[in-house]
Short mmCIF file of C-alpha atoms in Angstrom, two decimals:
data_model
loop_
_atom_site.label_atom_id
_atom_site.label_comp_id
_atom_site.label_asym_id
_atom_site.label_seq_id
_atom_site.Cartn_x
_atom_site.Cartn_y
_atom_site.Cartn_z
CA MET A 14 113.95 102.46 130.45
CA LEU A 15 111.49 100.26 132.32
CA THR A 16 108.05 99.64 130.81
CA VAL A 17 105.02 97.99 132.39
CA SER A 18 102.12 96.60 130.34
CA VAL A 19 98.92 95.17 131.77
CA GLU A 20 95.89 93.38 130.38
CA ASN A 21 92.66 92.76 132.27
CA PHE A 22 94.25 94.01 135.47
CA GLY A 23 91.80 95.36 138.06
CA PRO A 24 89.88 98.28 136.51
CA ILE A 25 92.33 98.41 133.56
CA ARG A 26 91.49 96.71 130.32
CA GLU A 27 94.88 97.29 128.74
CA GLY A 28 97.74 99.76 128.62
CA THR A 29 101.48 100.36 128.72
CA VAL A 30 103.46 102.82 130.82
CA GLU A 31 107.12 103.74 130.40
CA LEU A 32 108.62 105.00 133.63
CA ARG A 33 110.34 108.38 133.35
CA PRO A 34 111.97 110.51 136.05
CA LEU A 35 108.50 112.08 136.44
CA THR A 36 105.51 109.88 135.64
CA VAL A 37 102.01 111.31 136.03
CA PHE A 38 98.70 109.40 136.00
CA VAL A 39 95.44 111.26 135.36
CA GLY A 40 91.90 109.98 134.88
CA ALA A 41 88.56 109.46 136.52
CA ASN A 42 88.05 107.75 139.86
CA ASN A 43 88.20 103.95 139.81
CA SER A 44 90.01 103.95 136.46
CA GLY A 45 93.04 102.04 137.79
CA LYS A 46 95.61 104.75 138.57
CA SER A 47 96.27 103.54 142.12
CA TYR A 48 96.08 99.93 140.97
CA LEU A 49 98.90 100.43 138.50
CA ALA A 50 100.88 102.61 140.92
CA THR A 51 100.76 99.76 143.46
CA LEU A 52 101.91 97.30 140.81
CA ILE A 53 104.85 99.53 139.88
CA TYR A 54 105.69 99.77 143.59
CA ALA A 55 105.82 95.95 143.79
CA ILE A 56 107.97 95.74 140.66
CA SER A 57 110.37 98.44 141.85
CA ARG A 58 110.76 96.80 145.25
CA THR A 59 111.50 93.45 143.63
CA LEU A 60 114.11 94.84 141.26
CA ALA A 61 115.79 96.98 143.92
CA ALA A 62 115.78 94.33 146.64
CA ASP A 63 117.50 91.67 144.54
CA PHE A 64 120.71 93.60 144.01
CA VAL A 65 123.25 94.11 146.75
CA TRP A 66 125.16 97.40 146.77
CA ASN A 67 128.59 96.20 147.78
CA PRO A 68 131.42 98.70 147.32
CA ARG A 69 134.70 97.04 148.23
CA TRP A 70 138.33 96.81 147.24
CA ILE A 71 139.05 94.06 144.75
CA ARG A 72 142.67 93.10 145.25
CA ARG A 73 143.35 89.41 145.12
CA PRO A 74 146.47 87.56 143.96
CA ALA A 75 144.60 86.05 141.02
CA LEU A 76 143.66 89.48 139.68
CA ARG A 77 146.14 91.45 137.63
CA HIS A 78 144.24 94.68 138.18
CA TYR A 79 142.20 95.82 141.12
CA SER A 80 139.30 98.22 141.26
CA THR A 81 137.32 100.32 143.70
CA ALA A 82 134.29 100.23 141.38
CA PRO A 83 131.02 99.26 143.10
CA LEU A 84 130.00 95.73 142.23
CA PHE A 85 126.43 94.60 141.70
CA GLY A 86 125.95 90.94 142.47
CA ILE A 87 122.87 88.74 142.21
CA SER A 88 122.03 88.01 145.80
CA ASP A 89 120.00 84.81 145.46
CA LEU A 90 121.31 83.18 142.29
CA ASP A 91 124.54 81.30 141.66
CA ILE A 92 126.00 80.82 138.20
CA PRO A 93 123.75 78.13 136.68
CA ASP A 94 125.20 74.72 135.84
CA ARG A 95 124.18 75.24 132.19
CA ALA A 96 126.23 78.44 132.07
CA GLN A 97 129.28 76.71 133.57
CA ALA A 98 128.91 73.86 131.12
CA ALA A 99 129.22 76.31 128.22
CA LEU A 100 132.69 77.24 129.49
CA LYS A 101 134.11 73.75 130.10
CA PRO A 102 135.17 72.62 126.58
CA ALA A 103 138.87 73.09 125.78
CA GLU A 104 137.92 75.23 122.78
CA ALA A 105 136.01 77.62 125.04
CA ARG A 106 139.02 77.93 127.34
CA GLU A 107 141.32 78.77 124.44
CA GLN A 108 138.90 81.41 123.10
CA ILE A 109 138.69 83.06 126.50
CA ARG A 110 142.50 82.94 126.90
CA ALA A 111 142.99 84.62 123.52
CA TRP A 112 140.37 87.26 124.34
CA ILE A 113 142.00 88.16 127.67
CA THR A 114 145.43 88.33 126.04
CA GLY A 115 144.04 90.68 123.41
CA CYS A 116 142.43 92.91 126.02
CA LEU A 117 145.69 93.15 127.95
CA ALA A 118 147.64 93.97 124.79
CA GLN A 119 145.26 96.78 123.84
CA ASP A 120 144.97 98.29 127.31
CA ARG A 121 147.81 100.62 128.26
CA ARG A 122 146.29 101.80 131.53
CA SER A 123 148.17 101.89 134.80
CA PRO A 124 147.42 98.73 136.85
CA VAL A 125 146.23 100.91 139.75
CA ARG A 126 143.64 102.86 137.76
CA PRO A 127 140.58 102.86 140.07
CA GLU A 128 137.81 101.94 137.65
CA ALA A 129 137.12 98.70 135.84
CA LEU A 130 137.14 98.60 132.06
CA GLU A 131 133.66 98.40 130.54
CA ILE A 132 133.26 96.31 127.43
CA ASP A 133 130.39 95.71 125.05
CA TYR A 134 128.58 92.41 125.34
CA THR A 135 129.19 91.79 121.62
CA ASP A 136 132.97 91.94 122.20
CA LEU A 137 132.89 88.94 124.52
CA PRO A 138 134.05 85.60 123.11
CA PRO A 139 131.12 83.31 122.15
CA PRO A 140 131.42 81.00 125.20
CA LEU A 141 131.20 83.95 127.60
CA ARG A 142 128.28 85.47 125.68
CA GLN A 143 126.41 82.16 125.87
CA ALA A 144 127.12 81.72 129.59
CA LEU A 145 126.05 85.29 130.37
CA GLN A 146 122.86 84.89 128.33
CA ILE A 147 121.97 81.72 130.24
CA THR A 148 122.71 83.38 133.59
CA VAL A 149 120.44 86.34 132.86
CA GLU A 150 117.64 84.10 131.53
CA GLU A 151 117.66 81.94 134.66
CA TYR A 152 117.81 85.02 136.85
CA LEU A 153 114.69 86.39 135.13
CA ASP A 154 112.90 83.13 135.81
CA THR A 155 113.78 83.40 139.50
CA LEU A 156 112.78 87.06 139.50
CA ALA A 157 109.34 86.20 138.12
CA TRP A 158 108.49 84.09 141.16
CA GLN A 159 109.84 86.69 143.55
CA LEU A 160 107.75 89.33 141.81
CA ARG A 161 104.61 87.16 141.98
CA GLY A 162 104.94 86.98 145.76
CA GLU A 163 105.62 90.71 146.10
CA ILE A 164 102.56 91.60 144.01
CA GLU A 165 100.35 89.46 146.22
CA ARG A 166 101.86 91.06 149.34
CA CYS A 167 101.41 94.63 148.08
CA PHE A 168 97.79 94.07 147.02
CA GLY A 169 96.93 91.84 149.96
CA ALA A 170 95.34 89.34 147.56
CA LYS A 171 96.22 86.30 145.50
CA ILE A 172 97.30 87.16 141.98
CA SER A 173 94.48 84.95 140.72
CA ASP A 174 92.02 87.42 142.32
CA LEU A 175 93.37 90.43 140.42
CA PRO A 176 91.68 89.96 137.01
CA SER A 177 88.87 92.35 136.18
CA ASN A 178 85.26 91.31 136.37
CA PHE A 179 84.36 92.56 132.91
CA THR A 180 86.21 89.83 130.98
CA SER A 181 85.23 86.62 132.69
CA GLY A 182 87.57 83.71 132.23
CA LYS A 183 90.48 85.74 130.89
CA PRO A 184 93.52 85.94 133.20
CA SER A 185 95.39 89.09 134.07
CA ALA A 186 98.70 89.56 132.29
CA ILE A 187 101.59 91.72 133.44
CA SER A 188 104.58 92.36 131.21
CA ILE A 189 107.73 94.10 132.38
CA GLY A 190 110.20 95.23 129.78
CA SER A 191 113.48 97.07 129.60
CA THR A 192 115.40 98.66 126.75
CA GLN A 193 118.82 98.51 128.43
CA PRO A 194 119.23 95.60 128.32
CA GLU A 195 116.32 94.47 126.22
CA PHE A 196 114.14 91.89 127.93
CA GLU A 197 110.53 91.10 128.69
CA LEU A 198 109.13 89.30 131.71
CA ARG A 199 105.48 88.24 131.58
CA LEU A 200 103.29 87.00 134.44
CA GLU A 201 99.73 85.71 134.19
CA SER A 202 97.24 85.21 136.99
CA SER A 203 96.77 81.68 135.70
CA GLY A 204 100.22 80.88 137.09
CA GLN A 205 102.35 81.10 133.96
CA ASN A 206 105.65 82.95 133.97
CA THR A 207 107.52 83.58 130.76
CA ALA A 208 110.74 85.44 130.13
CA THR A 209 111.04 86.32 126.47
CA SER A 210 113.15 88.50 124.18
CA VAL A 211 116.25 88.53 126.34
CA ASN A 212 118.59 90.52 124.11
CA LEU A 213 121.97 91.55 125.51
CA THR A 214 123.41 93.07 122.34
CA SER A 215 123.36 96.55 123.87
CA ALA A 216 124.63 95.59 127.33
CA ARG A 217 127.98 96.53 128.85
CA CYS A 218 129.98 94.47 131.32
CA PRO A 219 132.62 95.40 133.91
CA LEU A 220 135.90 93.64 133.11
CA TYR A 221 138.33 92.66 135.87
CA TYR A 222 141.37 90.96 134.42
CA PHE A 223 142.13 87.56 135.79
CA ASP A 224 144.61 84.79 135.18
CA ILE A 225 142.67 81.82 133.83
CA ASP A 226 145.45 79.52 135.09
CA ALA A 227 145.20 80.88 138.63
CA ASP A 228 143.62 77.71 140.03
CA ASP A 229 143.19 74.09 139.04
CA SER A 230 139.43 74.14 138.55
CA TRP A 231 137.67 75.29 135.43
CA PRO A 232 135.71 77.48 135.11
CA SER A 233 137.99 79.33 137.54
CA TRP A 234 136.47 81.38 140.35
CA PRO A 235 137.56 84.72 138.80
CA LEU A 236 135.71 83.81 135.62
CA LEU A 237 132.56 82.86 137.55
CA GLU A 238 132.80 86.09 139.52
CA PHE A 239 133.05 87.98 136.26
CA LEU A 240 129.82 86.31 135.10
CA SER A 241 128.04 87.09 138.37
CA GLU A 242 129.14 90.72 138.42
CA SER A 243 128.36 91.21 134.74
CA ALA A 244 124.88 89.69 135.10
CA GLY A 245 124.20 91.94 138.10
CA GLN A 246 125.46 95.00 136.23
CA ILE A 247 123.34 94.18 133.19
CA MET A 248 120.12 93.57 135.13
CA ARG A 249 120.57 96.44 137.56
CA GLN A 250 117.89 99.11 137.44
CA THR A 251 118.59 102.69 138.52
CA ILE A 252 115.99 102.59 141.32
CA SER A 253 117.65 101.78 144.62
CA ARG A 254 114.57 102.01 146.86
CA THR A 255 110.90 102.89 146.49
CA TYR A 256 108.49 104.58 148.91
CA TYR A 257 104.71 104.66 148.56
CA LEU A 258 102.48 107.36 150.06
CA PRO A 259 98.85 106.20 149.75
CA ALA A 260 95.90 108.52 149.27
CA SER A 261 94.70 107.76 152.81
CA ARG A 262 98.07 108.71 154.34
CA SER A 263 96.79 111.52 156.59
CA GLY A 264 94.27 109.25 158.33
CA ILE A 265 96.81 106.44 158.63
CA LEU A 266 99.39 108.84 159.99
CA GLN A 267 97.06 109.91 162.80
CA SER A 268 96.47 106.31 163.87
CA TYR A 269 99.73 104.54 163.02
CA LYS A 270 100.80 104.11 166.65
CA ALA A 271 97.44 102.61 167.58
CA LEU A 272 97.81 100.14 164.70
CA ALA A 273 101.32 99.22 165.78
CA SER A 274 100.22 98.73 169.40
CA LEU A 275 97.34 96.51 168.31
CA PHE A 276 99.60 94.26 166.26
CA MET A 277 102.20 94.04 169.02
CA SER A 278 99.65 93.28 171.73
CA ARG A 279 98.16 90.43 169.70
CA SER A 280 101.40 88.96 168.34
CA PRO A 281 102.08 86.70 171.40
CA LEU A 282 98.88 84.83 170.56
CA ALA A 283 100.18 83.76 167.15
CA GLY A 284 99.85 79.99 166.92
CA VAL A 285 97.81 79.89 170.12
CA ASP A 286 94.63 81.71 169.22
CA ASP A 287 92.79 82.56 166.02
CA LEU A 288 94.16 86.05 165.49
CA ARG A 289 91.72 88.60 164.12
CA LEU A 290 93.67 91.65 163.06
CA PRO A 291 92.80 94.39 160.60
CA ARG A 292 94.05 93.53 157.12
CA LEU A 293 96.38 95.98 155.43
CA THR A 294 97.79 95.80 151.95
CA GLY A 295 101.54 95.49 151.76
CA ALA A 296 101.84 99.02 150.35
CA VAL A 297 99.95 100.50 153.33
CA ALA A 298 101.80 98.27 155.80
CA ASP A 299 105.10 99.49 154.36
CA PHE A 300 103.95 103.10 154.78
CA VAL A 301 103.17 102.43 158.45
CA SER A 302 106.49 100.61 158.91
CA ASN A 303 108.47 103.42 157.29
CA THR A 304 106.67 105.96 159.48
CA LEU A 305 107.53 103.99 162.62
CA SER A 306 111.18 103.82 161.55
CA LEU A 307 111.56 107.59 161.14
CA ASP A 308 114.48 108.81 163.21
CA ALA A 309 114.82 112.45 164.23
CA GLU A 310 118.59 112.01 164.46
CA ARG A 311 118.97 110.79 160.89
CA GLU A 312 118.45 113.09 157.93
CA THR A 313 118.99 112.54 154.23
CA ASP A 314 121.26 114.39 151.81
CA GLY A 315 121.34 118.11 152.60
CA LYS A 316 120.03 119.27 149.22
CA ILE A 317 117.08 116.89 149.46
CA SER A 318 116.42 117.73 153.11
CA ASN A 319 116.28 121.42 152.16
CA ILE A 320 113.27 120.64 149.96
CA ALA A 321 111.36 119.66 153.09
CA GLY A 322 112.22 123.08 154.51
CA PHE A 323 110.94 124.70 151.31
CA LEU A 324 107.55 122.97 151.73
CA GLN A 325 107.36 124.08 155.35
CA SER A 326 108.10 127.74 154.62
CA GLU A 327 106.06 128.03 151.43
CA ILE A 328 102.92 126.06 152.36
CA ILE A 329 102.39 125.19 156.03
CA SER A 330 104.10 128.28 157.56
CA GLY A 331 105.56 126.16 160.31
CA SER A 332 107.55 122.99 160.80
CA VAL A 333 106.80 119.28 161.09
CA SER A 334 109.20 117.39 163.32
CA LEU A 335 109.71 114.14 165.18
CA LYS A 336 109.65 114.13 168.95
CA GLY A 337 111.78 111.32 170.27
CA SER A 338 113.83 108.73 168.41
CA SER A 339 112.69 105.50 166.80
CA ARG A 340 115.65 103.80 168.51
CA ILE A 341 113.81 104.14 171.80
CA VAL A 342 110.08 104.66 171.19
CA TYR A 343 107.78 105.30 168.28
CA PRO A 344 108.36 108.88 167.15
CA GLU A 345 105.71 111.47 167.93
CA ILE A 346 104.90 113.76 165.00
CA GLN A 347 104.23 117.36 165.91
CA TYR A 348 103.58 120.64 164.14
CA THR A 349 105.21 123.82 165.39
CA ARG A 350 104.08 127.34 164.53
CA ASP A 351 104.85 130.64 166.23
CA GLY A 352 106.66 128.80 169.01
CA LYS A 353 103.71 126.56 169.84
CA ASP A 354 103.62 122.77 169.40
CA PHE A 355 100.54 120.88 168.20
CA GLU A 356 99.88 117.16 167.91
CA LEU A 357 99.08 116.14 164.38
CA HIS A 358 95.41 115.38 165.01
CA ARG A 359 94.95 119.00 166.15
CA THR A 360 96.30 120.53 162.95
CA ALA A 361 94.60 121.55 159.70
CA SER A 362 94.06 118.79 157.13
CA MET A 363 96.63 120.52 154.91
CA VAL A 364 99.32 119.97 157.54
CA SER A 365 98.47 116.34 158.22
CA GLU A 366 98.37 115.69 154.46
CA LEU A 367 101.79 117.22 153.81
CA ALA A 368 103.43 115.90 156.99
CA PRO A 369 104.37 112.46 155.59
CA ILE A 370 105.71 114.00 152.39
CA ILE A 371 107.88 116.39 154.40
CA LEU A 372 109.08 113.70 156.81
CA PHE A 373 109.88 111.16 154.09
CA ILE A 374 111.85 113.78 152.14
CA ARG A 375 113.79 114.83 155.23
CA HIS A 376 114.48 111.40 156.73
CA LEU A 377 114.16 108.68 154.08
CA ILE A 378 114.55 109.83 150.47
CA TRP A 379 117.95 109.64 148.75
CA PRO A 380 119.07 110.08 145.11
CA ASN A 381 117.92 107.27 142.79
CA ASN A 382 114.97 106.49 145.07
CA LEU A 383 111.46 106.40 143.62
CA LEU A 384 108.70 108.23 145.49
CA ILE A 385 105.12 107.29 144.60
CA VAL A 386 102.52 109.78 145.85
CA GLU A 387 98.80 109.31 145.39
CA GLU A 388 96.84 112.55 145.04
CA PRO A 389 99.53 114.88 146.46
CA GLU A 390 97.09 117.79 146.08
CA SER A 391 94.62 116.40 148.64
CA HIS A 392 93.31 119.10 151.04
CA LEU A 393 95.54 121.75 149.45
CA HIS A 394 94.25 125.09 148.22
CA PRO A 395 95.20 125.72 144.57
CA ALA A 396 97.69 128.38 145.72
CA ALA A 397 99.45 125.75 147.85
CA GLN A 398 99.63 123.28 144.99
CA ARG A 399 101.98 125.57 143.07
CA PRO A 400 104.94 125.39 145.52
CA LEU A 401 104.26 121.65 145.91
CA ALA A 402 104.87 121.19 142.17
CA ARG A 403 108.03 123.28 142.45
CA ALA A 404 109.22 121.02 145.30
CA PHE A 405 108.65 118.00 143.07
CA ALA A 406 110.80 119.63 140.38
CA ARG A 407 113.55 120.16 142.93
CA LEU A 408 113.39 116.47 143.87
CA LEU A 409 113.80 115.57 140.19
CA SER A 410 116.91 117.76 140.01
CA GLN A 411 118.38 115.61 142.82
CA ASP A 412 117.76 112.39 140.84
CA VAL A 413 114.72 111.35 142.88
CA GLY A 414 112.14 109.61 140.67
CA LEU A 415 108.47 110.55 141.07
CA LEU A 416 105.22 108.82 140.19
CA LEU A 417 102.13 110.94 140.88
CA THR A 418 98.43 110.19 140.55
CA THR A 419 96.33 113.35 140.44
CA HIS A 420 92.89 114.85 139.90
CA SER A 421 94.14 118.43 140.01
CA ASP A 422 94.35 120.63 136.95
CA TYR A 423 96.15 123.24 139.10
CA LEU A 424 98.99 120.86 139.95
CA LEU A 425 99.18 119.71 136.34
CA GLN A 426 99.24 123.29 135.06
CA GLN A 427 102.09 124.23 137.39
CA LEU A 428 104.07 121.18 136.25
CA THR A 429 103.37 122.26 132.66
CA ASN A 430 104.73 125.73 133.39
CA LEU A 431 107.92 124.20 134.78
CA VAL A 432 108.27 122.14 131.60
CA ARG A 433 107.71 125.18 129.38
CA VAL A 434 110.24 127.29 131.28
CA GLU A 435 113.03 124.73 130.86
CA PRO A 436 114.15 125.66 127.30
CA LEU A 437 114.24 129.40 128.11
CA THR A 438 117.51 131.22 128.60
CA ALA A 439 118.63 131.98 132.16
CA GLU A 440 117.75 135.64 131.63
CA LYS A 441 114.21 134.89 130.52
CA ARG A 442 113.77 132.28 133.26
CA ASP A 443 114.66 134.84 135.93
CA ARG A 444 111.62 136.87 134.92
CA PHE A 445 109.39 134.08 136.23
CA ASP A 446 111.28 133.80 139.54
CA TYR A 447 112.06 130.09 139.15
CA SER A 448 115.36 128.69 140.38
CA ASP A 449 117.55 126.59 138.08
CA ASP A 450 116.54 123.38 139.83
CA GLU A 451 112.81 123.96 139.27
CA SER A 452 112.66 123.49 135.48
CA ILE A 453 111.67 120.09 134.10
CA PRO A 454 112.86 118.77 130.71
CA ALA A 455 109.94 117.52 128.61
CA SER A 456 111.89 114.33 127.89
CA SER A 457 111.87 113.53 131.62
CA VAL A 458 108.05 113.48 131.84
CA GLY A 459 105.67 110.65 131.05
CA ALA A 460 101.96 111.51 131.30
CA TYR A 461 99.22 108.89 130.98
CA LEU A 462 95.45 109.18 130.81
CA PHE A 463 93.36 106.31 132.17
CA GLU A 464 90.49 106.66 129.74
CA THR A 465 87.05 105.16 130.23
CA THR A 466 84.13 105.02 127.79
CA ASP A 467 80.46 104.12 128.05
CA GLU A 468 80.79 101.59 125.22
CA GLU A 469 83.32 99.29 126.91
CA SER A 470 84.07 98.36 130.49
CA GLY A 471 87.42 99.09 132.05
CA SER A 472 89.94 101.77 131.23
CA VAL A 473 92.55 102.00 128.52
CA ILE A 474 95.84 103.74 129.27
CA ARG A 475 96.76 106.35 126.69
CA GLU A 476 100.07 108.22 126.66
CA LEU A 477 99.76 111.99 126.45
CA PRO A 478 102.31 113.86 124.34
CA VAL A 479 104.54 116.12 126.45
CA THR A 480 106.48 118.89 124.71
CA ASP A 481 108.48 121.87 125.92
CA ARG A 482 106.06 124.08 123.98
CA GLU A 483 102.73 122.70 125.24
CA GLY A 484 103.77 120.89 128.40
CA ILE A 485 101.38 118.23 129.74
CA PRO A 486 98.01 118.07 127.94
CA GLU A 487 95.01 118.81 130.14
CA ASP A 488 92.26 117.55 127.83
CA GLU A 489 90.64 115.49 130.58
CA PHE A 490 90.11 118.55 132.78
CA THR A 491 89.32 120.82 129.84
CA ARG A 492 86.35 118.66 128.87
CA VAL A 493 84.89 118.98 132.37
CA ALA A 494 85.47 122.76 132.36
CA GLU A 495 83.82 123.11 128.95
CA SER A 496 80.84 121.05 130.10
CA LEU A 497 80.43 123.26 133.18
CA TYR A 498 80.71 126.39 131.07
CA ASP A 499 78.13 125.16 128.55
CA GLU A 500 75.76 124.34 131.39
CA MET A 501 76.31 127.79 132.91
CA VAL A 502 75.44 129.44 129.56
CA GLU A 503 72.27 127.36 129.26
CA LEU A 504 71.28 128.25 132.82
CA ASP A 505 71.78 131.96 132.02
CA ARG A 506 69.58 131.62 128.95
CA ALA A 507 66.93 129.75 130.91
CA ALA A 508 66.97 132.44 133.59
CA MET A 509 66.57 135.18 130.97
CA ARG A 510 63.61 133.39 129.37
CA HIS A 511 62.04 132.93 132.79
CA GLU A 512 62.30 136.68 133.42
#
């Protein structure tokens, strides 16, 4: 499970978030919800981009077994010299030889069995454990610098400019941790990177048998490949790709082609003239880029694509589609209802707000992707927010991760209902007319309140307890409702006295 901790980061004084299949941020405006969502977007992109999905047959003369298992390699990092040095002594070679012989003696599988054998890190011989530890540590150090650059790109600012104003002189600190395997990576706006607590005791490695006498060099290439594949497997996160839908998406969507044309028309002047172009954060630029790459001829997995159809039938009573193909020209987004086509700028704000969500689900989102949506309830009537929450539950059932920032108690209440319906029997669940893929396990939800006080500047992130009995707490909205009710009672009393 990936955790992100921040100190003195934008509007946030301090806090920790553990990413779950569904992560929800609530809190007042300017409390740091979007700030942290953008940071998580940068982290997810960095982790996902550094691993290469490379399914292939492994069948080489030096290997005694072959496998069709997908391999996860580290794309930009070779096995460090320090790791190879740990394998060079004759004693290390003999320990590895004895270990391989023991594995072969214990394994009675057919040599053509399609999957690799997974072994615990603690079962590796000491030289291999040491080499793997070194490899992961050096990879984390490389990752820290890649992440620093991605954070600056996504925020459109130097990392030294990200500290809050309310604690002058103190740098921002970002810590990224994982429980499987256990590690922590810490970045500071002052320029320091530290990788601490790298603990591989719980990790598992893919084992491909190899003959350590297969070549004259030592460490042999099969052994080095084992280290590379094991390090990639250990450090791999479950997120394969992340998409970010900003709160201003409807306005951007109505002007994305104009933005693209402006950039293209000015690009020939690069290096010749002082270009003055509108500045976009990396997260917004990615949203524009993803929109421009939408292809009407390419749809995602059928079960996920059907969720886009559910949103169209249940909320907008029409369809959002792409006119043309991105292979030829920028796609034109249109809304169709009762046989009539409308350009997006001529539609209701509800349609233009939901259009990117529908299009991304239909054309971009796949299982194990992470979708970050700021204020998904924008411009939606409370009645429309209910099927939107149900669509999110359906995405979760297809292994799509979600991170939502919201100001809507209606959306939160509907998500709560879907959590509370999950432990019910199928018979009882049918009474509420929810399909099996619309219930949400409480253990899959992480809810966080960005809490501000008058006494101290900045917000503190507080985790809200989520249970299958109570769902997601709505204390933040309840306080506002109670305040409005109390004021209404006082106004009634004042009116009665005035009479």
